[in-house]
Amino acid sequence: MSSAVLKLSKTEIQKLKSYYTDYLLNKKVPYSEFSAKKNGTSITAYTSGKVLFQGNNAEQEAALWGKTEASAAKKSSSLPKNFAALSVLGSDEVGNGSYFGPLCVCAAYADKEHLEPLKQLGVKDSKMLTDEQIRKMAREIKELIPFKLLVVNPEKYNEIQPKYNAVRMKVALHNQAIRILLEQIAPTKPDAILIDQFTSEANYMKYVKQENQRVEQKIYFVTKGEQYHLSVAAASIISRASFLEELDKASLELGTKVPSGAGKPSDELAAKLLRKGGMELLNKYVKLHFANTEKAQKLV
């Protein structure tokens, strides 16, 4: 059994609690904010800000939320010197943990000349920005630097998912977005490529070798990549804005507010869609392989 420890802010811990709503445990661990168990991995968030993940998938689950204490120094030291000041192509994705809505992957190229303008716009971790700030900032970023955005709507996602597991799908999308953006900015070549890490480097390379056209040179992997270069922060903001736009469209089509995440509100709305149009309707709006589908069917 493996374990991983993160140090998070109170706001981030509340986001964790919301995310793991359906997996919360009744037991009270001393000095803890909450305890949960998901797919064999126990998650305990302490009042000190430390979050302990224990289980076979502990490191993978922890990587969704940030750099573990054991790996943070190792990861940052693997980057070239003065990395934040280099011309970097960064990529990130949004929507992977949400039952409703698409999976959005974006690659963005921030050269040295555009780093200061990006700072002036206030570009930073999208989790620290409001939805309105993200929408506005995404429009400004798109006018400032080159980017490639890929949006996989739920219907397409469900078509691909049986052949591609969640990790392989993200590898394929990151690789495609990076490859297309490199072609767009050619003959310019970035000093480095930084992917906001969602799986181990070895795992990424294993899956990317299955792609017909792949990018494998000068790639670095760091969790919370937006802290190391503005290109990743910009990619994250563009992805997030696109994800929000798609949820807005779905809300208009369905005549009700479509939630993000994978909590109880998602189960309840999915149950309504099942009553209205069965799996055919649900297939258009959700990622069917999530456990929420089974929960919604039970509600029906």
PDB file of C-alpha atoms in Angstrom:
ATOM      1  CA  MET A   1       0.000   0.000   0.000  1.00  0.00           C
ATOM      2  CA  SER A   2       1.420   3.391  -1.026  1.00  0.00           C
ATOM      3  CA  SER A   3       0.840   6.778   0.573  1.00  0.00           C
ATOM      4  CA  ALA A   4       1.191  10.433  -0.377  1.00  0.00           C
ATOM      5  CA  VAL A   5       0.907  13.699   1.556  1.00  0.00           C
ATOM      6  CA  LEU A   6      -0.151  17.131   0.300  1.00  0.00           C
ATOM      7  CA  LYS A   7      -0.137  20.511   2.062  1.00  0.00           C
ATOM      8  CA  LEU A   8      -3.222  22.479   0.999  1.00  0.00           C
ATOM      9  CA  SER A   9      -5.005  25.699   1.927  1.00  0.00           C
ATOM     10  CA  LYS A  10      -8.408  25.742   3.671  1.00  0.00           C
ATOM     11  CA  THR A  11     -10.059  26.717   0.397  1.00  0.00           C
ATOM     12  CA  GLU A  12      -8.421  23.816  -1.432  1.00  0.00           C
ATOM     13  CA  ILE A  13      -9.454  21.392   1.322  1.00  0.00           C
ATOM     14  CA  GLN A  14     -13.070  22.541   0.962  1.00  0.00           C
ATOM     15  CA  LYS A  15     -12.821  21.810  -2.759  1.00  0.00           C
ATOM     16  CA  LEU A  16     -11.521  18.335  -1.916  1.00  0.00           C
ATOM     17  CA  LYS A  17     -14.424  17.755   0.462  1.00  0.00           C
ATOM     18  CA  SER A  18     -16.904  18.815  -2.205  1.00  0.00           C
ATOM     19  CA  TYR A  19     -15.230  16.583  -4.786  1.00  0.00           C
ATOM     20  CA  TYR A  20     -15.337  13.544  -2.463  1.00  0.00           C
ATOM     21  CA  THR A  21     -18.905  14.214  -1.228  1.00  0.00           C
ATOM     22  CA  ASP A  22     -20.143  10.814  -2.350  1.00  0.00           C
ATOM     23  CA  TYR A  23     -17.208   9.026  -0.687  1.00  0.00           C
ATOM     24  CA  LEU A  24     -17.223  10.669   2.771  1.00  0.00           C
ATOM     25  CA  LEU A  25     -16.943   8.385   5.809  1.00  0.00           C
ATOM     26  CA  ASN A  26     -18.944   8.785   9.016  1.00  0.00           C
ATOM     27  CA  LYS A  27     -15.967   8.074  11.257  1.00  0.00           C
ATOM     28  CA  LYS A  28     -14.282  11.081  12.861  1.00  0.00           C
ATOM     29  CA  VAL A  29     -10.484  11.070  12.811  1.00  0.00           C
ATOM     30  CA  PRO A  30      -8.951  13.342  15.512  1.00  0.00           C
ATOM     31  CA  TYR A  31      -7.866  16.786  14.226  1.00  0.00           C
ATOM     32  CA  SER A  32      -9.302  16.101  10.787  1.00  0.00           C
ATOM     33  CA  GLU A  33     -11.637  18.083   8.516  1.00  0.00           C
ATOM     34  CA  PHE A  34     -13.007  14.952   6.833  1.00  0.00           C
ATOM     35  CA  SER A  35     -12.242  11.383   5.802  1.00  0.00           C
ATOM     36  CA  ALA A  36     -13.234   9.663   2.576  1.00  0.00           C
ATOM     37  CA  LYS A  37     -12.545   6.459   0.688  1.00  0.00           C
ATOM     38  CA  LYS A  38     -12.603   6.209  -3.112  1.00  0.00           C
ATOM     39  CA  ASN A  39     -11.717   3.104  -5.130  1.00  0.00           C
ATOM     40  CA  GLY A  40      -9.638   1.644  -2.311  1.00  0.00           C
ATOM     41  CA  THR A  41      -7.794   4.888  -1.528  1.00  0.00           C
ATOM     42  CA  SER A  42      -8.376   6.560   1.858  1.00  0.00           C
ATOM     43  CA  ILE A  43      -8.240  10.362   1.987  1.00  0.00           C
ATOM     44  CA  THR A  44      -7.891  12.177   5.313  1.00  0.00           C
ATOM     45  CA  ALA A  45      -7.683  15.978   5.466  1.00  0.00           C
ATOM     46  CA  TYR A  46      -6.293  17.378   8.730  1.00  0.00           C
ATOM     47  CA  THR A  47      -6.914  20.783  10.317  1.00  0.00           C
ATOM     48  CA  SER A  48      -3.185  21.495   9.883  1.00  0.00           C
ATOM     49  CA  GLY A  49      -3.689  21.569   6.114  1.00  0.00           C
ATOM     50  CA  LYS A  50      -2.049  18.212   5.458  1.00  0.00           C
ATOM     51  CA  VAL A  51      -3.971  15.664   3.403  1.00  0.00           C
ATOM     52  CA  LEU A  52      -2.998  11.990   3.607  1.00  0.00           C
ATOM     53  CA  PHE A  53      -3.769   9.604   0.749  1.00  0.00           C
ATOM     54  CA  GLN A  54      -3.348   5.877   1.456  1.00  0.00           C
ATOM     55  CA  GLY A  55      -3.990   2.925  -0.840  1.00  0.00           C
ATOM     56  CA  ASN A  56      -2.960   1.334  -4.127  1.00  0.00           C
ATOM     57  CA  ASN A  57      -3.835   4.495  -6.101  1.00  0.00           C
ATOM     58  CA  ALA A  58      -2.669   6.991  -3.471  1.00  0.00           C
ATOM     59  CA  GLU A  59      -0.064   8.781  -5.589  1.00  0.00           C
ATOM     60  CA  GLN A  60      -2.328   8.991  -8.637  1.00  0.00           C
ATOM     61  CA  GLU A  61      -5.226  10.355  -6.552  1.00  0.00           C
ATOM     62  CA  ALA A  62      -2.981  12.880  -4.798  1.00  0.00           C
ATOM     63  CA  ALA A  63      -1.570  14.050  -8.146  1.00  0.00           C
ATOM     64  CA  LEU A  64      -5.041  15.375  -9.008  1.00  0.00           C
ATOM     65  CA  TRP A  65      -4.585  18.015  -6.333  1.00  0.00           C
ATOM     66  CA  GLY A  66      -0.919  18.967  -6.325  1.00  0.00           C
ATOM     67  CA  LYS A  67       2.688  18.066  -5.620  1.00  0.00           C
ATOM     68  CA  THR A  68       3.263  15.598  -2.808  1.00  0.00           C
ATOM     69  CA  GLU A  69       5.767  16.690  -0.172  1.00  0.00           C
ATOM     70  CA  ALA A  70       8.110  13.895  -1.208  1.00  0.00           C
ATOM     71  CA  SER A  71       8.052  14.733  -4.905  1.00  0.00           C
ATOM     72  CA  ALA A  72       7.828  18.552  -4.978  1.00  0.00           C
ATOM     73  CA  ALA A  73      11.547  19.233  -4.584  1.00  0.00           C
ATOM     74  CA  LYS A  74      12.490  16.454  -6.988  1.00  0.00           C
ATOM     75  CA  LYS A  75      10.065  17.663  -9.662  1.00  0.00           C
ATOM     76  CA  SER A  76      11.020  21.335  -9.522  1.00  0.00           C
ATOM     77  CA  SER A  77      14.740  20.539  -9.538  1.00  0.00           C
ATOM     78  CA  SER A  78      14.337  18.513 -12.753  1.00  0.00           C
ATOM     79  CA  LEU A  79      13.413  21.663 -14.689  1.00  0.00           C
ATOM     80  CA  PRO A  80      16.092  23.753 -16.448  1.00  0.00           C
ATOM     81  CA  LYS A  81      17.481  26.800 -14.617  1.00  0.00           C
ATOM     82  CA  ASN A  82      15.352  29.949 -14.709  1.00  0.00           C
ATOM     83  CA  PHE A  83      12.543  27.912 -16.238  1.00  0.00           C
ATOM     84  CA  ALA A  84       9.906  30.569 -15.554  1.00  0.00           C
ATOM     85  CA  ALA A  85      11.796  33.032 -17.795  1.00  0.00           C
ATOM     86  CA  LEU A  86      12.107  30.678 -20.796  1.00  0.00           C
ATOM     87  CA  SER A  87       9.919  30.489 -23.908  1.00  0.00           C
ATOM     88  CA  VAL A  88       7.735  27.483 -23.093  1.00  0.00           C
ATOM     89  CA  LEU A  89       4.827  25.609 -24.640  1.00  0.00           C
ATOM     90  CA  GLY A  90       2.580  24.467 -21.791  1.00  0.00           C
ATOM     91  CA  SER A  91      -0.511  22.252 -21.703  1.00  0.00           C
ATOM     92  CA  ASP A  92      -3.288  21.505 -19.251  1.00  0.00           C
ATOM     93  CA  GLU A  93      -6.774  19.988 -19.182  1.00  0.00           C
ATOM     94  CA  VAL A  94     -10.102  20.713 -17.473  1.00  0.00           C
ATOM     95  CA  GLY A  95     -13.219  18.584 -17.085  1.00  0.00           C
ATOM     96  CA  ASN A  96     -11.601  15.258 -16.303  1.00  0.00           C
ATOM     97  CA  GLY A  97     -13.241  15.065 -12.857  1.00  0.00           C
ATOM     98  CA  SER A  98     -16.651  16.392 -13.883  1.00  0.00           C
ATOM     99  CA  TYR A  99     -19.524  14.033 -14.717  1.00  0.00           C
ATOM    100  CA  PHE A 100     -21.310  16.633 -16.859  1.00  0.00           C
ATOM    101  CA  GLY A 101     -19.530  18.577 -19.552  1.00  0.00           C
ATOM    102  CA  PRO A 102     -16.616  17.997 -21.926  1.00  0.00           C
ATOM    103  CA  LEU A 103     -12.938  17.237 -21.497  1.00  0.00           C
ATOM    104  CA  CYS A 104     -11.008  20.331 -22.625  1.00  0.00           C
ATOM    105  CA  VAL A 105      -7.275  20.207 -23.358  1.00  0.00           C
ATOM    106  CA  CYS A 106      -5.272  23.269 -24.319  1.00  0.00           C
ATOM    107  CA  ALA A 107      -1.664  23.904 -25.322  1.00  0.00           C
ATOM    108  CA  ALA A 108      -0.405  27.506 -25.174  1.00  0.00           C
ATOM    109  CA  TYR A 109       2.929  29.023 -26.194  1.00  0.00           C
ATOM    110  CA  ALA A 110       4.301  31.848 -24.061  1.00  0.00           C
ATOM    111  CA  ASP A 111       7.611  33.196 -25.337  1.00  0.00           C
ATOM    112  CA  LYS A 112       9.889  35.438 -23.271  1.00  0.00           C
ATOM    113  CA  GLU A 113       8.435  38.620 -24.800  1.00  0.00           C
ATOM    114  CA  HIS A 114       4.903  37.748 -23.697  1.00  0.00           C
ATOM    115  CA  LEU A 115       5.624  36.746 -20.092  1.00  0.00           C
ATOM    116  CA  GLU A 116       5.326  40.279 -18.731  1.00  0.00           C
ATOM    117  CA  PRO A 117       2.068  41.043 -20.635  1.00  0.00           C
ATOM    118  CA  LEU A 118       0.618  37.787 -19.272  1.00  0.00           C
ATOM    119  CA  LYS A 119       1.590  38.839 -15.746  1.00  0.00           C
ATOM    120  CA  GLN A 120      -0.065  42.218 -16.341  1.00  0.00           C
ATOM    121  CA  LEU A 121      -3.285  40.418 -17.280  1.00  0.00           C
ATOM    122  CA  GLY A 122      -3.139  38.629 -13.920  1.00  0.00           C
ATOM    123  CA  VAL A 123      -2.581  35.153 -15.363  1.00  0.00           C
ATOM    124  CA  LYS A 124      -2.160  32.583 -12.583  1.00  0.00           C
ATOM    125  CA  ASP A 125      -3.621  29.307 -11.322  1.00  0.00           C
ATOM    126  CA  SER A 126      -7.206  29.141 -12.632  1.00  0.00           C
ATOM    127  CA  LYS A 127      -8.335  27.671  -9.292  1.00  0.00           C
ATOM    128  CA  MET A 128      -7.529  31.063  -7.712  1.00  0.00           C
ATOM    129  CA  LEU A 129      -9.751  32.967 -10.161  1.00  0.00           C
ATOM    130  CA  THR A 130     -13.511  33.435 -10.267  1.00  0.00           C
ATOM    131  CA  ASP A 131     -15.480  32.121 -13.227  1.00  0.00           C
ATOM    132  CA  GLU A 132     -16.011  35.655 -14.534  1.00  0.00           C
ATOM    133  CA  GLN A 133     -12.298  36.459 -14.260  1.00  0.00           C
ATOM    134  CA  ILE A 134     -11.516  33.252 -16.158  1.00  0.00           C
ATOM    135  CA  ARG A 135     -13.942  34.055 -18.982  1.00  0.00           C
ATOM    136  CA  LYS A 136     -12.573  37.592 -19.415  1.00  0.00           C
ATOM    137  CA  MET A 137      -8.930  36.569 -19.095  1.00  0.00           C
ATOM    138  CA  ALA A 138      -9.294  33.709 -21.586  1.00  0.00           C
ATOM    139  CA  ARG A 139     -10.484  36.144 -24.269  1.00  0.00           C
ATOM    140  CA  GLU A 140      -7.470  38.391 -23.628  1.00  0.00           C
ATOM    141  CA  ILE A 141      -4.978  35.511 -23.597  1.00  0.00           C
ATOM    142  CA  LYS A 142      -6.305  34.199 -26.932  1.00  0.00           C
ATOM    143  CA  GLU A 143      -5.527  37.580 -28.521  1.00  0.00           C
ATOM    144  CA  LEU A 144      -2.036  37.663 -27.018  1.00  0.00           C
ATOM    145  CA  ILE A 145      -0.423  34.251 -27.558  1.00  0.00           C
ATOM    146  CA  PRO A 146      -0.763  31.190 -29.857  1.00  0.00           C
ATOM    147  CA  PHE A 147      -2.819  28.280 -28.514  1.00  0.00           C
ATOM    148  CA  LYS A 148      -4.589  25.096 -29.577  1.00  0.00           C
ATOM    149  CA  LEU A 149      -7.765  24.061 -27.788  1.00  0.00           C
ATOM    150  CA  LEU A 150      -9.344  20.600 -28.116  1.00  0.00           C
ATOM    151  CA  VAL A 151     -12.862  20.018 -26.771  1.00  0.00           C
ATOM    152  CA  VAL A 152     -14.216  16.480 -26.500  1.00  0.00           C
ATOM    153  CA  ASN A 153     -17.953  16.660 -25.850  1.00  0.00           C
ATOM    154  CA  PRO A 154     -19.563  13.887 -23.756  1.00  0.00           C
ATOM    155  CA  GLU A 155     -21.039  12.075 -26.757  1.00  0.00           C
ATOM    156  CA  LYS A 156     -17.625  11.837 -28.439  1.00  0.00           C
ATOM    157  CA  TYR A 157     -15.975  11.039 -25.081  1.00  0.00           C
ATOM    158  CA  ASN A 158     -18.338   8.074 -24.562  1.00  0.00           C
ATOM    159  CA  GLU A 159     -17.580   6.838 -28.080  1.00  0.00           C
ATOM    160  CA  ILE A 160     -13.818   6.892 -27.437  1.00  0.00           C
ATOM    161  CA  GLN A 161     -13.763   5.822 -23.793  1.00  0.00           C
ATOM    162  CA  PRO A 162     -14.253   2.058 -24.210  1.00  0.00           C
ATOM    163  CA  LYS A 163     -11.105   1.952 -26.383  1.00  0.00           C
ATOM    164  CA  TYR A 164      -9.127   4.614 -24.501  1.00  0.00           C
ATOM    165  CA  ASN A 165      -9.028   4.669 -20.706  1.00  0.00           C
ATOM    166  CA  ALA A 166      -9.118   8.120 -19.069  1.00  0.00           C
ATOM    167  CA  VAL A 167      -5.314   8.443 -18.890  1.00  0.00           C
ATOM    168  CA  ARG A 168      -4.650   7.269 -22.444  1.00  0.00           C
ATOM    169  CA  MET A 169      -7.304   9.657 -23.743  1.00  0.00           C
ATOM    170  CA  LYS A 170      -5.645  12.612 -22.010  1.00  0.00           C
ATOM    171  CA  VAL A 171      -2.215  11.563 -23.299  1.00  0.00           C
ATOM    172  CA  ALA A 172      -3.578  11.434 -26.857  1.00  0.00           C
ATOM    173  CA  LEU A 173      -5.227  14.858 -26.512  1.00  0.00           C
ATOM    174  CA  HIS A 174      -2.208  16.568 -24.925  1.00  0.00           C
ATOM    175  CA  ASN A 175       0.037  15.103 -27.613  1.00  0.00           C
ATOM    176  CA  GLN A 176      -2.317  16.250 -30.382  1.00  0.00           C
ATOM    177  CA  ALA A 177      -2.710  19.790 -29.003  1.00  0.00           C
ATOM    178  CA  ILE A 178       1.070  20.156 -28.550  1.00  0.00           C
ATOM    179  CA  ARG A 179       1.818  18.748 -32.018  1.00  0.00           C
ATOM    180  CA  ILE A 180      -0.658  21.040 -33.784  1.00  0.00           C
ATOM    181  CA  LEU A 181       0.555  24.115 -31.876  1.00  0.00           C
ATOM    182  CA  LEU A 182       4.193  23.319 -32.724  1.00  0.00           C
ATOM    183  CA  GLU A 183       3.167  23.241 -36.379  1.00  0.00           C
ATOM    184  CA  GLN A 184       1.357  26.582 -35.978  1.00  0.00           C
ATOM    185  CA  ILE A 185       4.357  28.389 -34.483  1.00  0.00           C
ATOM    186  CA  ALA A 186       6.996  26.790 -36.754  1.00  0.00           C
ATOM    187  CA  PRO A 187       9.796  27.533 -37.492  1.00  0.00           C
ATOM    188  CA  THR A 188       9.846  28.910 -33.932  1.00  0.00           C
ATOM    189  CA  LYS A 189      10.793  26.222 -31.414  1.00  0.00           C
ATOM    190  CA  PRO A 190      10.081  26.493 -27.672  1.00  0.00           C
ATOM    191  CA  ASP A 191      12.901  26.129 -25.161  1.00  0.00           C
ATOM    192  CA  ALA A 192      10.822  23.429 -23.484  1.00  0.00           C
ATOM    193  CA  ILE A 193       7.391  21.808 -23.316  1.00  0.00           C
ATOM    194  CA  LEU A 194       5.706  21.556 -19.912  1.00  0.00           C
ATOM    195  CA  ILE A 195       2.711  19.294 -19.280  1.00  0.00           C
ATOM    196  CA  ASP A 196       0.700  19.719 -16.097  1.00  0.00           C
ATOM    197  CA  GLN A 197       1.273  16.213 -14.780  1.00  0.00           C
ATOM    198  CA  PHE A 198      -1.739  13.889 -14.550  1.00  0.00           C
ATOM    199  CA  THR A 199       0.157  10.573 -14.678  1.00  0.00           C
ATOM    200  CA  SER A 200       3.739   9.381 -14.311  1.00  0.00           C
ATOM    201  CA  GLU A 201       6.254  10.273 -17.027  1.00  0.00           C
ATOM    202  CA  ALA A 202       6.755   6.567 -17.772  1.00  0.00           C
ATOM    203  CA  ASN A 203       3.014   6.059 -18.155  1.00  0.00           C
ATOM    204  CA  TYR A 204       2.697   9.075 -20.455  1.00  0.00           C
ATOM    205  CA  MET A 205       5.527   7.841 -22.667  1.00  0.00           C
ATOM    206  CA  LYS A 206       4.027   4.334 -22.776  1.00  0.00           C
ATOM    207  CA  TYR A 207       0.720   5.668 -24.099  1.00  0.00           C
ATOM    208  CA  VAL A 208       2.136   8.330 -26.417  1.00  0.00           C
ATOM    209  CA  LYS A 209       4.106   5.651 -28.277  1.00  0.00           C
ATOM    210  CA  GLN A 210       0.738   4.296 -29.420  1.00  0.00           C
ATOM    211  CA  GLU A 211       0.011   7.559 -31.277  1.00  0.00           C
ATOM    212  CA  ASN A 212       0.871   7.770 -34.985  1.00  0.00           C
ATOM    213  CA  GLN A 213       2.325  11.291 -34.709  1.00  0.00           C
ATOM    214  CA  ARG A 214       3.918  11.998 -31.380  1.00  0.00           C
ATOM    215  CA  VAL A 215       5.992  14.659 -29.655  1.00  0.00           C
ATOM    216  CA  GLU A 216       8.584  13.291 -27.241  1.00  0.00           C
ATOM    217  CA  GLN A 217      11.412  15.857 -27.149  1.00  0.00           C
ATOM    218  CA  LYS A 218      12.050  18.506 -24.499  1.00  0.00           C
ATOM    219  CA  ILE A 219       8.961  17.487 -22.498  1.00  0.00           C
ATOM    220  CA  TYR A 220       8.802  18.038 -18.743  1.00  0.00           C
ATOM    221  CA  PHE A 221       6.100  16.911 -16.320  1.00  0.00           C
ATOM    222  CA  VAL A 222       5.240  18.740 -13.089  1.00  0.00           C
ATOM    223  CA  THR A 223       2.059  18.758 -11.022  1.00  0.00           C
ATOM    224  CA  LYS A 224       0.659  22.262 -10.541  1.00  0.00           C
ATOM    225  CA  GLY A 225       2.605  23.268 -13.656  1.00  0.00           C
ATOM    226  CA  GLU A 226       0.997  26.731 -13.589  1.00  0.00           C
ATOM    227  CA  GLN A 227       3.297  27.545 -10.652  1.00  0.00           C
ATOM    228  CA  TYR A 228       6.362  26.939 -12.815  1.00  0.00           C
ATOM    229  CA  HIS A 229       5.424  28.684 -16.050  1.00  0.00           C
ATOM    230  CA  LEU A 230       2.724  31.083 -17.247  1.00  0.00           C
ATOM    231  CA  SER A 231       2.168  29.033 -20.410  1.00  0.00           C
ATOM    232  CA  VAL A 232       0.528  26.278 -18.331  1.00  0.00           C
ATOM    233  CA  ALA A 233      -1.520  28.830 -16.380  1.00  0.00           C
ATOM    234  CA  ALA A 234      -2.701  30.347 -19.682  1.00  0.00           C
ATOM    235  CA  ALA A 235      -3.596  26.902 -21.062  1.00  0.00           C
ATOM    236  CA  SER A 236      -5.503  26.116 -17.875  1.00  0.00           C
ATOM    237  CA  ILE A 237      -7.519  29.349 -18.082  1.00  0.00           C
ATOM    238  CA  ILE A 238      -8.436  28.809 -21.748  1.00  0.00           C
ATOM    239  CA  SER A 239      -9.475  25.206 -20.982  1.00  0.00           C
ATOM    240  CA  ARG A 240     -11.525  26.276 -17.975  1.00  0.00           C
ATOM    241  CA  ALA A 241     -13.291  29.043 -19.890  1.00  0.00           C
ATOM    242  CA  SER A 242     -14.218  26.585 -22.641  1.00  0.00           C
ATOM    243  CA  PHE A 243     -15.501  24.086 -20.079  1.00  0.00           C
ATOM    244  CA  LEU A 244     -17.690  26.782 -18.461  1.00  0.00           C
ATOM    245  CA  GLU A 245     -19.056  27.817 -21.870  1.00  0.00           C
ATOM    246  CA  GLU A 246     -20.040  24.221 -22.619  1.00  0.00           C
ATOM    247  CA  LEU A 247     -21.804  23.880 -19.250  1.00  0.00           C
ATOM    248  CA  ASP A 248     -23.678  27.116 -20.030  1.00  0.00           C
ATOM    249  CA  LYS A 249     -24.800  25.697 -23.394  1.00  0.00           C
ATOM    250  CA  ALA A 250     -25.965  22.480 -21.724  1.00  0.00           C
ATOM    251  CA  SER A 251     -27.839  24.498 -19.090  1.00  0.00           C
ATOM    252  CA  LEU A 252     -29.683  26.441 -21.819  1.00  0.00           C
ATOM    253  CA  GLU A 253     -30.561  23.266 -23.718  1.00  0.00           C
ATOM    254  CA  LEU A 254     -31.855  21.486 -20.619  1.00  0.00           C
ATOM    255  CA  GLY A 255     -33.499  24.516 -19.028  1.00  0.00           C
ATOM    256  CA  THR A 256     -31.737  23.957 -15.720  1.00  0.00           C
ATOM    257  CA  LYS A 257     -28.354  24.683 -14.143  1.00  0.00           C
ATOM    258  CA  VAL A 258     -25.890  21.938 -15.051  1.00  0.00           C
ATOM    259  CA  PRO A 259     -23.412  21.299 -12.195  1.00  0.00           C
ATOM    260  CA  SER A 260     -19.686  20.653 -12.486  1.00  0.00           C
ATOM    261  CA  GLY A 261     -17.940  18.002 -10.409  1.00  0.00           C
ATOM    262  CA  ALA A 262     -19.289  14.574  -9.566  1.00  0.00           C
ATOM    263  CA  GLY A 263     -21.381  15.120  -6.448  1.00  0.00           C
ATOM    264  CA  LYS A 264     -25.017  14.527  -5.500  1.00  0.00           C
ATOM    265  CA  PRO A 265     -26.445  17.363  -7.684  1.00  0.00           C
ATOM    266  CA  SER A 266     -24.977  15.552 -10.714  1.00  0.00           C
ATOM    267  CA  ASP A 267     -26.695  12.295  -9.704  1.00  0.00           C
ATOM    268  CA  GLU A 268     -30.034  14.053  -9.294  1.00  0.00           C
ATOM    269  CA  LEU A 269     -29.893  15.835 -12.660  1.00  0.00           C
ATOM    270  CA  ALA A 270     -28.761  12.648 -14.394  1.00  0.00           C
ATOM    271  CA  ALA A 271     -31.768  10.827 -12.896  1.00  0.00           C
ATOM    272  CA  LYS A 272     -34.072  13.519 -14.346  1.00  0.00           C
ATOM    273  CA  LEU A 273     -32.501  13.082 -17.784  1.00  0.00           C
ATOM    274  CA  LEU A 274     -32.930   9.305 -17.570  1.00  0.00           C
ATOM    275  CA  ARG A 275     -36.622   9.738 -16.766  1.00  0.00           C
ATOM    276  CA  LYS A 276     -37.001  12.165 -19.669  1.00  0.00           C
ATOM    277  CA  GLY A 277     -35.002  10.513 -22.447  1.00  0.00           C
ATOM    278  CA  GLY A 278     -33.213   7.452 -21.116  1.00  0.00           C
ATOM    279  CA  MET A 279     -29.572   6.632 -21.810  1.00  0.00           C
ATOM    280  CA  GLU A 280     -29.763   8.188 -25.276  1.00  0.00           C
ATOM    281  CA  LEU A 281     -30.337  11.638 -23.757  1.00  0.00           C
ATOM    282  CA  LEU A 282     -27.892  11.113 -20.885  1.00  0.00           C
ATOM    283  CA  ASN A 283     -25.172  10.093 -23.357  1.00  0.00           C
ATOM    284  CA  LYS A 284     -25.195  13.633 -24.814  1.00  0.00           C
ATOM    285  CA  TYR A 285     -24.352  15.355 -21.542  1.00  0.00           C
ATOM    286  CA  VAL A 286     -22.314  13.099 -19.223  1.00  0.00           C
ATOM    287  CA  LYS A 287     -19.276  10.820 -19.120  1.00  0.00           C
ATOM    288  CA  LEU A 288     -21.135   7.532 -18.802  1.00  0.00           C
ATOM    289  CA  HIS A 289     -18.352   5.468 -17.199  1.00  0.00           C
ATOM    290  CA  PHE A 290     -18.460   7.592 -14.007  1.00  0.00           C
ATOM    291  CA  ALA A 291     -20.057   5.926 -10.964  1.00  0.00           C
ATOM    292  CA  ASN A 292     -22.710   8.672 -11.090  1.00  0.00           C
ATOM    293  CA  THR A 293     -24.502   6.816 -13.898  1.00  0.00           C
ATOM    294  CA  GLU A 294     -25.175   3.819 -11.672  1.00  0.00           C
ATOM    295  CA  LYS A 295     -26.265   6.119  -8.812  1.00  0.00           C
ATOM    296  CA  ALA A 296     -28.664   7.960 -11.134  1.00  0.00           C
ATOM    297  CA  GLN A 297     -30.147   4.673 -12.342  1.00  0.00           C
ATOM    298  CA  LYS A 298     -30.809   3.685  -8.725  1.00  0.00           C
ATOM    299  CA  LEU A 299     -32.556   7.031  -8.105  1.00  0.00           C
ATOM    300  CA  VAL A 300     -34.785   6.354 -11.107  1.00  0.00           C
TER     301      VAL A 300
END
